[in-house]
CSV table of C-alpha atoms in Angstrom, one decimal:
chain,number,residue,atom,x,y,z
A,97,MET,CA,68.3,124.4,72.8
A,98,LEU,CA,65.7,121.8,74.0
A,99,LYS,CA,62.8,121.4,72.1
A,100,ARG,CA,59.5,120.9,74.0
A,101,PHE,CA,58.8,117.3,75.4
A,102,ARG,CA,56.4,116.2,78.0
A,103,LEU,CA,57.4,114.3,81.4
A,104,GLU,CA,56.1,111.7,82.7
A,105,GLU,CA,56.8,110.3,86.1
A,106,PRO,CA,55.5,107.2,87.0
A,107,GLY,CA,55.6,105.8,90.6
A,108,SER,CA,56.6,101.9,89.2
A,109,VAL,CA,58.3,99.8,87.1
A,110,GLU,CA,55.4,98.4,85.4
A,111,GLU,CA,53.7,101.6,85.3
A,112,ALA,CA,57.2,103.3,83.2
A,113,ALA,CA,57.1,100.0,81.2
A,114,GLU,CA,53.4,100.5,80.5
A,115,LEU,CA,54.3,104.3,79.3
A,116,LEU,CA,57.1,102.9,77.2
A,117,ALA,CA,54.4,100.3,75.5
A,118,ARG,CA,52.0,102.7,74.8
A,119,TYR,CA,53.9,105.3,73.1
A,120,GLY,CA,57.1,103.8,71.7
A,121,GLU,CA,59.5,105.3,69.9
A,122,SER,CA,58.1,108.7,70.4
A,123,ALA,CA,59.2,108.5,74.4
A,124,LYS,CA,62.5,107.4,76.3
A,125,VAL,CA,63.6,106.4,79.3
A,126,TYR,CA,65.4,109.6,81.3
A,127,ALA,CA,67.4,109.4,84.2
A,128,GLY,CA,70.4,111.1,84.9
A,129,GLY,CA,70.4,112.8,81.5
A,130,THR,CA,74.0,113.5,81.2
A,131,GLU,CA,73.8,111.7,78.2
A,132,LEU,CA,70.3,111.6,76.6
A,133,LEU,CA,70.1,115.6,76.7
A,134,LEU,CA,73.1,116.1,75.3
A,135,ALA,CA,72.4,114.5,72.0
A,136,MET,CA,68.8,116.0,72.3
A,137,LYS,CA,69.8,119.6,72.1
A,138,GLU,CA,72.6,119.0,69.7
A,139,GLY,CA,69.0,117.8,67.5
A,140,LEU,CA,70.4,114.5,66.8
A,141,ILE,CA,67.3,113.2,68.4
A,142,ARG,CA,63.9,114.0,69.7
A,143,TYR,CA,61.4,112.5,71.8
A,144,GLU,CA,57.6,113.5,72.1
A,145,ARG,CA,57.8,112.2,76.1
A,146,LEU,CA,60.4,111.7,78.3
A,147,ILE,CA,59.7,109.2,81.4
A,148,ASN,CA,61.2,110.1,84.2
A,149,ILE,CA,62.2,107.0,86.3
A,150,LYS,CA,63.9,108.6,89.4
A,151,GLN,CA,60.2,108.4,90.9
A,152,ILE,CA,60.5,104.8,91.2
A,153,PRO,CA,61.6,103.8,94.8
A,154,ASP,CA,64.6,101.5,95.4
A,155,LEU,CA,66.2,101.4,92.1
A,156,ASP,CA,69.6,103.0,93.6
A,157,GLN,CA,70.3,100.6,96.3
A,158,ILE,CA,73.7,99.2,96.4
A,159,LYS,CA,73.6,95.7,98.3
A,160,LEU,CA,76.1,93.1,99.6
A,161,GLY,CA,74.6,89.7,99.7
A,162,ASP,CA,75.2,86.0,98.6
A,163,GLY,CA,78.5,86.4,97.1
A,164,VAL,CA,77.2,89.1,95.0
A,165,LEU,CA,76.9,93.2,94.7
A,166,ARG,CA,73.6,94.5,93.7
A,167,ILE,CA,73.8,97.8,92.3
A,168,GLY,CA,70.3,99.4,91.1
A,169,ALA,CA,70.5,100.8,87.8
A,170,LEU,CA,69.4,104.6,89.2
A,171,SER,CA,72.7,104.8,91.4
A,172,THR,CA,74.9,107.9,90.5
A,173,HIS,CA,78.6,107.8,89.4
A,174,ARG,CA,79.3,109.7,92.9
A,175,SER,CA,77.2,107.6,95.2
A,176,LEU,CA,79.2,104.2,93.5
A,177,ALA,CA,82.4,106.1,94.1
A,178,GLY,CA,81.5,106.6,97.9
A,179,SER,CA,80.0,103.6,98.8
A,180,ALA,CA,81.4,101.5,101.6
A,181,PRO,CA,80.4,97.8,100.4
A,182,LEU,CA,82.3,98.7,96.8
A,183,LYS,CA,85.1,100.0,98.3
A,184,GLU,CA,85.6,97.1,100.5
A,185,ARG,CA,84.9,94.6,97.9
A,186,LEU,CA,85.5,96.0,94.6
A,187,PRO,CA,88.0,99.0,94.8
A,188,ALA,CA,89.0,98.7,91.2
A,189,PHE,CA,85.1,99.5,90.4
A,190,VAL,CA,85.2,102.8,92.5
A,191,ARG,CA,88.3,103.7,91.0
A,192,MET,CA,86.7,103.5,87.9
A,193,GLU,CA,83.9,105.5,89.1
A,194,GLU,CA,85.9,108.0,90.5
A,195,ASN,CA,87.1,108.8,87.1
A,196,VAL,CA,84.0,109.1,84.9
A,197,ALA,CA,84.0,112.2,82.9
A,198,ASN,CA,83.8,115.4,85.7
A,199,ILE,CA,82.4,115.8,89.0
A,200,ARG,CA,79.5,117.2,88.0
A,201,VAL,CA,78.9,114.0,85.8
A,202,ARG,CA,79.5,111.5,88.3
A,203,GLU,CA,76.6,113.9,90.5
A,204,VAL,CA,73.7,113.2,88.2
A,205,GLY,CA,74.7,110.7,85.6
A,206,THR,CA,73.3,107.5,86.6
A,207,ILE,CA,75.5,103.9,85.9
A,208,GLY,CA,71.9,102.3,84.2
A,209,GLY,CA,71.7,105.4,81.9
A,210,ASN,CA,75.5,105.3,81.0
A,211,LEU,CA,74.9,101.5,79.9
A,212,CYS,CA,71.7,102.2,78.4
A,213,PHE,CA,73.1,105.1,76.2
A,214,ALA,CA,75.8,102.7,75.0
A,215,GLU,CA,78.1,105.6,74.2
A,216,PRO,CA,80.9,103.7,73.1
A,217,HIS,CA,83.6,105.9,74.9
A,218,ALA,CA,82.7,105.0,78.3
A,219,ASP,CA,84.1,102.9,81.2
A,220,PRO,CA,81.8,100.8,83.1
A,221,GLY,CA,80.7,98.5,80.2
A,222,THR,CA,84.2,97.4,80.1
A,223,LEU,CA,84.9,96.7,83.7
A,224,LEU,CA,81.6,95.1,83.9
A,225,LEU,CA,82.5,92.4,80.8
A,226,VAL,CA,85.5,91.2,82.9
A,227,LEU,CA,83.5,90.8,86.4
A,228,GLY,CA,81.1,88.5,84.3
A,229,ALA,CA,77.9,91.0,85.5
A,230,LYS,CA,74.5,90.6,84.7
A,231,LEU,CA,71.7,92.9,84.3
A,232,THR,CA,68.4,92.7,85.1
A,233,ALA,CA,65.8,94.4,82.8
A,234,GLU,CA,62.0,94.7,83.7
A,235,LYS,CA,58.9,95.3,81.9
A,236,ALA,CA,55.4,95.2,83.0
A,237,SER,CA,54.7,91.2,83.4
A,238,ALA,CA,58.3,90.1,82.9
A,239,ARG,CA,61.7,90.3,84.1
A,240,ARG,CA,64.9,88.7,82.7
A,241,GLU,CA,68.6,88.5,83.2
A,242,ILE,CA,71.3,89.7,80.6
A,243,PRO,CA,74.6,88.6,80.6
A,244,ILE,CA,76.7,92.3,79.6
A,245,GLU,CA,78.1,90.5,77.0
A,246,LYS,CA,74.7,90.0,75.3
A,247,PHE,CA,73.7,93.5,76.3
A,248,PHE,CA,75.7,95.6,73.8
A,249,VAL,CA,74.5,95.3,70.3
A,250,GLY,CA,76.5,98.5,68.6
A,251,ALA,CA,77.0,102.1,69.0
A,252,TYR,CA,74.3,103.6,70.9
A,253,GLU,CA,72.4,100.4,70.8
A,254,THR,CA,70.9,97.6,73.4
A,255,CYS,CA,69.3,94.6,73.2
A,256,LEU,CA,66.9,96.4,75.3
A,257,GLU,CA,63.3,95.8,74.1
A,258,GLU,CA,61.4,98.9,73.6
A,259,ASP,CA,59.4,98.4,76.8
A,260,GLU,CA,62.0,97.0,79.0
A,261,ILE,CA,63.7,98.9,81.9
A,262,LEU,CA,67.4,98.3,83.3
A,263,THR,CA,66.8,98.2,86.8
A,264,GLY,CA,69.7,96.2,88.0
A,265,ILE,CA,73.5,95.3,88.0
A,266,GLU,CA,74.9,92.0,89.8
A,267,MET,CA,78.5,91.4,90.0
A,268,PRO,CA,79.6,88.1,91.7
A,269,LEU,CA,82.4,88.3,94.1
A,270,ALA,CA,85.6,86.8,92.9
A,271,PRO,CA,87.4,84.2,94.8
A,272,ALA,CA,90.6,84.6,97.1
A,273,ARG,CA,93.7,85.3,95.2
A,274,SER,CA,91.7,87.5,92.5
A,275,SER,CA,92.1,90.7,91.3
A,276,LEU,CA,90.8,93.4,88.7
A,277,ALA,CA,92.0,96.2,87.3
A,278,TYR,CA,91.2,99.0,84.6
A,279,LEU,CA,93.0,101.3,83.0
A,280,LYS,CA,92.3,104.0,80.5
A,281,PHE,CA,94.1,106.7,78.0
A,282,GLY,CA,92.7,109.6,76.2
A,283,TYR,CA,93.3,113.6,76.1
A,284,LEU,CA,89.9,114.4,75.2
A,285,GLU,CA,86.7,114.3,77.7
A,286,ARG,CA,85.8,111.0,76.8
A,287,PRO,CA,88.1,108.0,77.1
A,288,SER,CA,89.9,106.8,73.9
A,289,VAL,CA,90.7,103.7,75.1
A,290,GLY,CA,89.7,101.4,78.1
A,291,VAL,CA,91.2,98.1,79.1
A,292,ALA,CA,89.9,95.8,81.8
A,293,VAL,CA,92.0,92.5,83.3
A,294,PHE,CA,90.5,90.4,85.8
A,295,LEU,CA,92.9,87.7,87.4
A,296,ALA,CA,93.0,84.9,89.5
A,297,LEU,CA,96.1,82.9,90.5
A,298,ASP,CA,96.7,79.7,92.0
A,299,GLY,CA,97.0,79.4,95.8
A,300,GLU,CA,100.5,79.9,96.0
A,301,GLY,CA,100.7,82.9,93.4
A,302,LYS,CA,102.3,81.2,90.9
A,303,SER,CA,100.4,80.5,87.9
A,304,VAL,CA,97.0,82.2,86.3
A,305,THR,CA,93.8,80.2,86.9
A,306,ASP,CA,91.7,82.3,85.5
A,307,ALA,CA,91.9,85.8,83.4
A,308,ARG,CA,89.6,88.1,81.3
A,309,VAL,CA,90.1,90.9,79.3
A,310,ALA,CA,88.3,93.2,78.1
A,311,VAL,CA,88.7,96.6,75.5
A,312,GLY,CA,86.2,99.7,75.5
A,313,CYS,CA,85.9,103.0,73.9
A,314,VAL,CA,88.2,102.2,70.6
A,315,GLY,CA,85.0,100.2,68.6
A,316,PRO,CA,81.5,100.3,68.6
A,317,THR,CA,80.9,98.0,72.0
A,318,PRO,CA,83.3,97.2,74.5
A,319,LYS,CA,84.2,93.5,74.0
A,320,ARG,CA,85.8,90.7,76.1
A,321,ILE,CA,88.5,89.2,74.2
A,322,GLU,CA,88.5,85.8,74.5
A,323,GLU,CA,91.7,84.8,72.3
A,324,ALA,CA,93.7,86.8,74.2
A,325,GLU,CA,92.4,85.5,77.4
A,326,SER,CA,93.8,81.8,76.9
A,327,LEU,CA,97.0,82.8,75.9
A,328,LEU,CA,97.3,83.9,79.8
A,329,LYS,CA,95.4,81.2,81.2
A,330,GLY,CA,96.8,78.0,82.7
A,331,LYS,CA,100.4,79.7,82.4
A,332,GLY,CA,102.8,79.9,84.9
A,333,LEU,CA,103.5,83.8,86.0
A,334,GLN,CA,106.4,84.0,84.0
A,335,ASP,CA,105.1,82.2,80.8
A,336,ALA,CA,102.1,84.3,81.2
A,337,SER,CA,104.0,87.7,81.4
A,338,GLN,CA,105.7,86.8,78.0
A,339,ALA,CA,102.6,85.8,76.5
A,340,LEU,CA,101.4,89.5,77.0
A,341,GLY,CA,103.2,90.9,74.0
A,342,ARG,CA,101.2,88.5,72.1
A,343,ALA,CA,98.2,88.6,74.2
A,344,GLY,CA,98.1,92.3,73.4
A,345,GLU,CA,98.5,91.8,69.3
A,346,VAL,CA,95.5,89.3,69.5
A,347,ALA,CA,93.2,91.9,71.6
A,348,ALA,CA,94.5,95.1,69.7
A,349,ARG,CA,93.0,93.0,66.6
A,350,ALA,CA,89.9,91.5,67.7
A,351,SER,CA,88.8,94.9,69.4
A,352,ASP,CA,87.4,96.4,66.3
A,353,ALA,CA,89.3,99.9,66.5
A,354,ILE,CA,87.8,102.5,64.3
A,355,SER,CA,89.6,105.6,63.0
A,356,ASP,CA,87.9,109.0,64.5
A,357,LEU,CA,88.7,111.7,66.2
A,358,HIS,CA,90.0,110.1,69.0
A,359,GLY,CA,92.8,108.4,66.8
A,360,SER,CA,93.7,106.2,64.2
A,361,GLN,CA,92.7,102.5,64.4
A,362,ASP,CA,96.5,101.6,64.2
A,363,TYR,CA,97.3,104.1,67.2
A,364,LYS,CA,94.1,102.8,69.0
A,365,GLU,CA,95.5,99.3,68.4
A,366,HIS,CA,99.1,100.1,69.7
A,367,ILE,CA,97.5,101.9,72.8
A,368,VAL,CA,95.7,98.7,73.9
A,369,GLN,CA,98.6,96.5,73.6
A,370,VAL,CA,100.4,99.0,76.0
A,371,LEU,CA,97.8,99.3,78.4
A,372,LEU,CA,97.1,95.5,78.5
A,373,LYS,CA,100.8,94.8,79.8
A,374,ARG,CA,100.1,98.0,82.6
A,375,THR,CA,96.6,96.4,83.4
A,376,PHE,CA,98.1,93.1,84.0
A,377,GLN,CA,100.6,94.1,85.6
A,378,GLN,CA,98.2,95.9,88.2
A,379,ALA,CA,95.9,93.0,88.3
A,380,TYR,CA,98.7,90.8,89.6
A,381,GLY,CA,100.5,93.2,91.8
A,382,ARG,CA,96.8,93.7,93.7
A,383,CYS,CA,96.4,89.4,93.8
A,384,GLN,CA,100.4,89.6,95.3
A,385,SER,CA,99.1,92.5,98.2
A,386,GLY,CA,96.1,90.8,99.7
A,387,GLY,CA,93.9,89.6,96.8
A,388,GLU,CA,93.8,86.2,99.2
A,389,SER,CA,92.5,87.8,102.0
A,390,GLN,CA,88.8,86.4,103.1
A,391,GLY,CA,87.8,85.4,99.2
A,392,GLU,CA,87.4,89.3,98.8
A,393,LEU,CA,87.9,90.8,94.8
A,394,HIS,CA,90.9,93.1,95.6
A,395,GLY,CA,90.8,95.5,92.7
B,25,MET,CA,55.9,160.4,75.8
B,26,GLY,CA,54.2,158.4,72.9
B,27,ASP,CA,57.2,156.6,72.1
B,28,VAL,CA,57.7,155.4,75.9
B,29,ASN,CA,54.1,154.5,75.6
B,30,GLN,CA,54.4,152.9,72.3
B,31,ALA,CA,57.8,151.0,73.3
B,32,GLY,CA,55.4,149.9,76.7
B,33,ARG,CA,53.1,148.3,74.7
B,34,ALA,CA,55.1,147.0,72.4
B,35,ARG,CA,57.3,145.0,75.6
B,36,GLU,CA,53.6,144.2,76.8
B,37,SER,CA,52.4,142.3,73.7
B,38,CYS,CA,55.5,140.4,73.5
B,39,MET,CA,55.3,139.5,76.9
B,40,ALA,CA,51.9,138.2,76.3
B,41,LYS,CA,53.4,136.2,73.3
B,42,ALA,CA,55.6,134.9,75.4
B,43,MET,CA,53.1,134.2,78.1
B,44,SER,CA,50.9,132.6,75.5
B,45,LYS,CA,53.5,130.4,74.0
B,46,ARG,CA,54.4,129.4,77.3
B,47,ALA,CA,50.8,128.2,78.3
B,48,HIS,CA,51.1,125.7,75.5
B,49,GLY,CA,53.3,123.7,77.2
B,50,GLN,CA,53.1,121.5,80.4
B,51,LEU,CA,53.9,123.2,83.6
B,52,ILE,CA,55.0,121.7,86.6
B,53,PRO,CA,55.2,124.0,89.7
B,54,ILE,CA,58.2,123.4,91.6
B,55,SER,CA,59.5,125.5,95.1
B,56,LEU,CA,63.1,125.5,95.4
B,57,THR,CA,65.5,127.3,97.2
B,58,ILE,CA,67.4,129.7,95.2
B,59,ASN,CA,70.1,131.3,97.5
B,60,GLY,CA,68.6,131.2,100.7
B,61,ALA,CA,65.3,132.4,99.4
B,62,LEU,CA,62.3,130.5,99.0
B,63,SER,CA,61.5,130.4,94.9
B,64,GLU,CA,57.8,128.8,94.1
B,65,ILE,CA,57.7,129.0,90.0
B,66,GLU,CA,56.2,127.2,87.3
B,67,VAL,CA,58.6,125.6,84.6
B,68,GLU,CA,58.0,123.5,81.7
B,69,PRO,CA,59.9,120.1,81.5
B,70,HIS,CA,62.0,121.1,78.3
B,71,GLU,CA,63.3,124.4,80.6
B,72,LEU,CA,67.2,124.5,81.6
B,73,LEU,CA,68.2,125.4,85.4
B,74,LEU,CA,70.6,127.6,83.8
B,75,ASP,CA,68.1,129.6,81.8
B,76,VAL,CA,65.7,129.6,84.9
B,77,VAL,CA,68.6,131.2,87.0
B,78,ARG,CA,69.8,133.5,84.2
B,79,GLU,CA,66.8,134.9,82.2
B,80,ARG,CA,64.1,134.4,85.0
B,81,LEU,CA,65.7,134.8,88.4
B,82,GLY,CA,68.2,137.4,86.7
B,83,LEU,CA,71.3,135.8,88.3
B,84,THR,CA,74.1,135.7,85.7
B,85,GLY,CA,77.0,134.4,87.5
B,86,ALA,CA,76.9,131.1,85.6
B,87,LYS,CA,77.7,131.3,82.3
B,88,ARG,CA,76.7,129.2,79.6
B,89,SER,CA,79.9,128.4,77.4
B,90,CYS,CA,80.7,124.4,76.0
B,91,ASP,CA,77.1,123.2,76.1
B,92,VAL,CA,77.8,119.8,77.1
B,93,GLN,CA,79.3,119.6,80.6
B,94,VAL,CA,82.6,119.6,79.8
B,95,CYS,CA,84.0,122.8,81.1
B,96,GLY,CA,82.0,123.7,84.4
B,97,ALA,CA,80.9,127.6,83.7
B,98,CYS,CA,77.8,126.9,84.4
B,99,THR,CA,78.4,125.2,87.6
B,100,VAL,CA,75.9,125.7,90.2
B,101,LEU,CA,75.5,124.0,93.9
B,102,LEU,CA,72.0,121.7,94.3
B,103,ASP,CA,72.2,121.1,97.7
B,104,GLY,CA,76.0,121.7,98.3
B,105,ARG,CA,77.2,120.0,95.4
B,106,PRO,CA,78.0,121.0,91.7
B,107,VAL,CA,76.1,120.5,88.7
B,108,SER,CA,76.2,121.4,85.2
B,109,SER,CA,72.9,123.9,85.0
B,110,CYS,CA,73.3,124.1,81.3
B,111,THR,CA,72.4,120.4,80.7
B,112,LEU,CA,70.1,119.8,84.2
B,113,LEU,CA,66.2,120.2,84.2
B,114,ALA,CA,65.1,122.8,86.1
B,115,PHE,CA,62.3,120.7,87.4
B,116,GLU,CA,64.8,118.4,88.9
B,117,ALA,CA,65.7,121.7,91.4
B,118,ARG,CA,61.8,121.1,93.0
B,119,GLY,CA,62.4,120.9,96.5
B,120,ARG,CA,66.1,121.4,96.9
B,121,GLU,CA,68.2,124.5,97.2
B,122,VAL,CA,70.2,126.3,94.5
B,123,LEU,CA,73.4,128.2,95.4
B,124,THR,CA,75.1,130.5,92.5
B,125,ILE,CA,77.9,132.6,93.0
B,126,GLU,CA,75.7,135.4,93.8
B,127,GLY,CA,74.5,134.0,97.5
B,128,LEU,CA,78.0,132.8,98.4
B,129,ALA,CA,79.0,136.5,100.3
B,130,GLN,CA,77.1,136.8,103.7
B,131,ASN,CA,75.8,140.3,104.7
B,132,GLY,CA,78.0,141.9,102.6
B,133,LYS,CA,81.3,139.9,103.4
B,134,LEU,CA,82.7,137.8,100.8
B,135,HIS,CA,83.1,133.9,101.4
B,136,PRO,CA,87.1,133.0,102.1
B,137,LEU,CA,87.5,131.5,99.2
B,138,GLN,CA,86.2,134.6,96.9
B,139,ASP,CA,88.7,136.4,99.3
B,140,ALA,CA,91.4,134.0,98.0
B,141,PHE,CA,91.0,134.2,94.4
B,142,ILE,CA,91.2,138.1,94.7
B,143,GLU,CA,94.3,137.9,96.9
B,144,HIS,CA,96.2,135.0,94.9
B,145,GLY,CA,95.3,136.3,91.6
B,146,GLY,CA,92.9,133.3,90.9
B,147,PHE,CA,91.2,134.6,87.9
B,148,GLN,CA,92.0,136.7,84.9
B,149,CYS,CA,89.3,137.1,82.7
B,150,GLY,CA,86.7,135.7,85.4
B,151,PHE,CA,84.2,133.6,83.0
B,152,CYS,CA,85.3,130.3,85.0
B,153,THR,CA,85.7,132.0,88.0
B,154,PRO,CA,81.6,131.5,89.4
B,155,GLY,CA,82.1,127.9,88.7
B,156,MET,CA,85.6,127.4,90.2
B,157,ILE,CA,84.7,129.0,93.3
B,158,LEU,CA,81.4,127.0,93.7
B,159,THR,CA,83.3,123.5,92.9
B,160,ALA,CA,85.8,124.5,95.1
B,161,LYS,CA,83.5,125.5,98.0
B,162,THR,CA,81.9,121.8,97.8
B,163,LEU,CA,85.5,120.5,97.9
B,164,LEU,CA,86.6,122.4,100.7
B,165,ASP,CA,83.3,121.7,102.8
B,166,GLU,CA,83.8,117.8,102.5
B,167,ASN,CA,87.6,118.1,102.4
B,168,PRO,CA,88.5,120.9,104.5
B,169,ASP,CA,92.3,120.0,104.3
B,170,PRO,CA,92.9,118.8,100.5
B,171,THR,CA,96.0,117.6,99.3
B,172,GLU,CA,97.1,119.1,95.7
B,173,GLU,CA,96.3,116.3,93.8
B,174,GLU,CA,92.6,116.1,95.8
B,175,VAL,CA,92.6,120.2,94.6
B,176,ILE,CA,93.4,118.5,90.9
B,177,HIS,CA,90.9,115.7,90.9
B,178,PHE,CA,88.1,117.8,92.3
B,179,MET,CA,88.7,120.6,89.9
B,180,GLN,CA,89.5,118.6,86.8
B,181,GLY,CA,86.2,119.2,85.4
B,182,ASN,CA,86.3,123.0,85.0
B,183,ILE,CA,88.3,124.4,82.6
B,184,CYS,CA,90.3,128.2,82.8
B,185,ARG,CA,91.7,129.5,79.6
B,186,CYS,CA,93.8,132.4,81.5
B,187,THR,CA,95.6,131.3,84.8
B,188,GLY,CA,97.0,127.9,83.7
B,189,TYR,CA,95.3,126.7,86.7
B,190,LYS,CA,98.6,127.4,89.2
B,191,LYS,CA,96.9,130.3,90.6
B,192,ILE,CA,93.5,128.5,91.4
B,193,ILE,CA,95.4,125.8,92.9
B,194,GLU,CA,97.1,128.3,95.2
B,195,SER,CA,94.0,130.1,96.0
B,196,ILE,CA,91.8,127.0,97.1
B,197,THR,CA,94.6,126.0,99.3
B,198,ALA,CA,95.1,129.1,100.8
B,199,ALA,CA,91.4,129.5,101.4
B,200,ALA,CA,91.2,126.2,103.0
B,201,LYS,CA,94.1,127.2,105.6
B,202,LYS,CA,92.2,130.4,106.3
B,203,MET,CA,89.3,129.0,106.8
B,204,LYS,CA,90.6,126.0,109.1
B,205,LYS,CA,92.4,128.6,111.4
B,206,LYS,CA,88.7,130.3,112.2
């Protein structure tokens, strides 16, 4: 059962930030509630006030411009999965969103809420890491951009200040002959392992000019694994393919996998290696099949 | 007779207590449409849609089961889309249309999905059925001719412990065919 709380419904980001500053730890931002309400029902956390930010206009917009896709923090998983500009420019992101939790969670849950709750077993953070996304955080008098790799501090913990609100996410569109893939594995409701790969090939499609690798769900936060990336970057395709096994080992070790209900550390590390190979192959396949056209990012 | 009066008084005092308890919290007046009928009620911020629908409106088709948005037994449609009413604050229904399984039959005639679930054995114990049928309704409203994969992907969050799902998929596919003919 939910304990009683008061509801505040600010009409602007400034107003919401002022409420957060005024009530401190006794208040929490509420958007879709798909994570927050579960924890509150369990009695794991309690707030005297929830601040519903869904009355603030324009925080659910999805816009394309200046080589960047801007997503409002209040975009639901469903609206992201159905967004025309995202489908055209970032299909791998759409596929990830189509498979978040289930249809009811996607209907209500927001991308901003997903990131801010920082539940380790989540999909979006891992993919945003290889996209080089930037998050916009606002408070009453200030606004800053946070690179996604600085955002997650620990399980259920982000770098947001007490009176800061995540308002948007910016994803740069990638250059020609590049693509993206995300694969996850799990047998529970939430994913147990998630791996994302971003690949860029040279003009002839024969060597890897850029590679980014991120692993999520296995440890406290999703992580970019640069050591694994450097094993793939600048290599001819054959060499890069041969280095995948080693890159997988490196990624598994660096992922900070822990043993929990989703599996033992060893098991998760093994799955990371398997998924890294498959994600790389998928990303590579997409690079070949049209990743080059019009500088689009084909996922 | 005395006993009846006593019971009546006890009930009244119980209700009065409940009312006074309610009066301590913040009240949000909302108007919503439930199964086609406009309803004006006051809810407290922490009240869940499932409790309002079951306890205050007496519509018990939606069930509390997993309570963590995994099973789909509490599914109701909000503006035509499935939500977990066990984890949706009731005030979120303000100004919106709620459809529960009780509102699906029209003028005493079952919806084609309901017919199909009966004809094709799409349920056994029936606990998941309201959620299954409502979710399937959204699917067919949006995609009148889904492939089997599309049915499975859409219905993935609704759990059935009896049928093994095959009969449910058959029922939905059969309903889709029937609805297309009309």
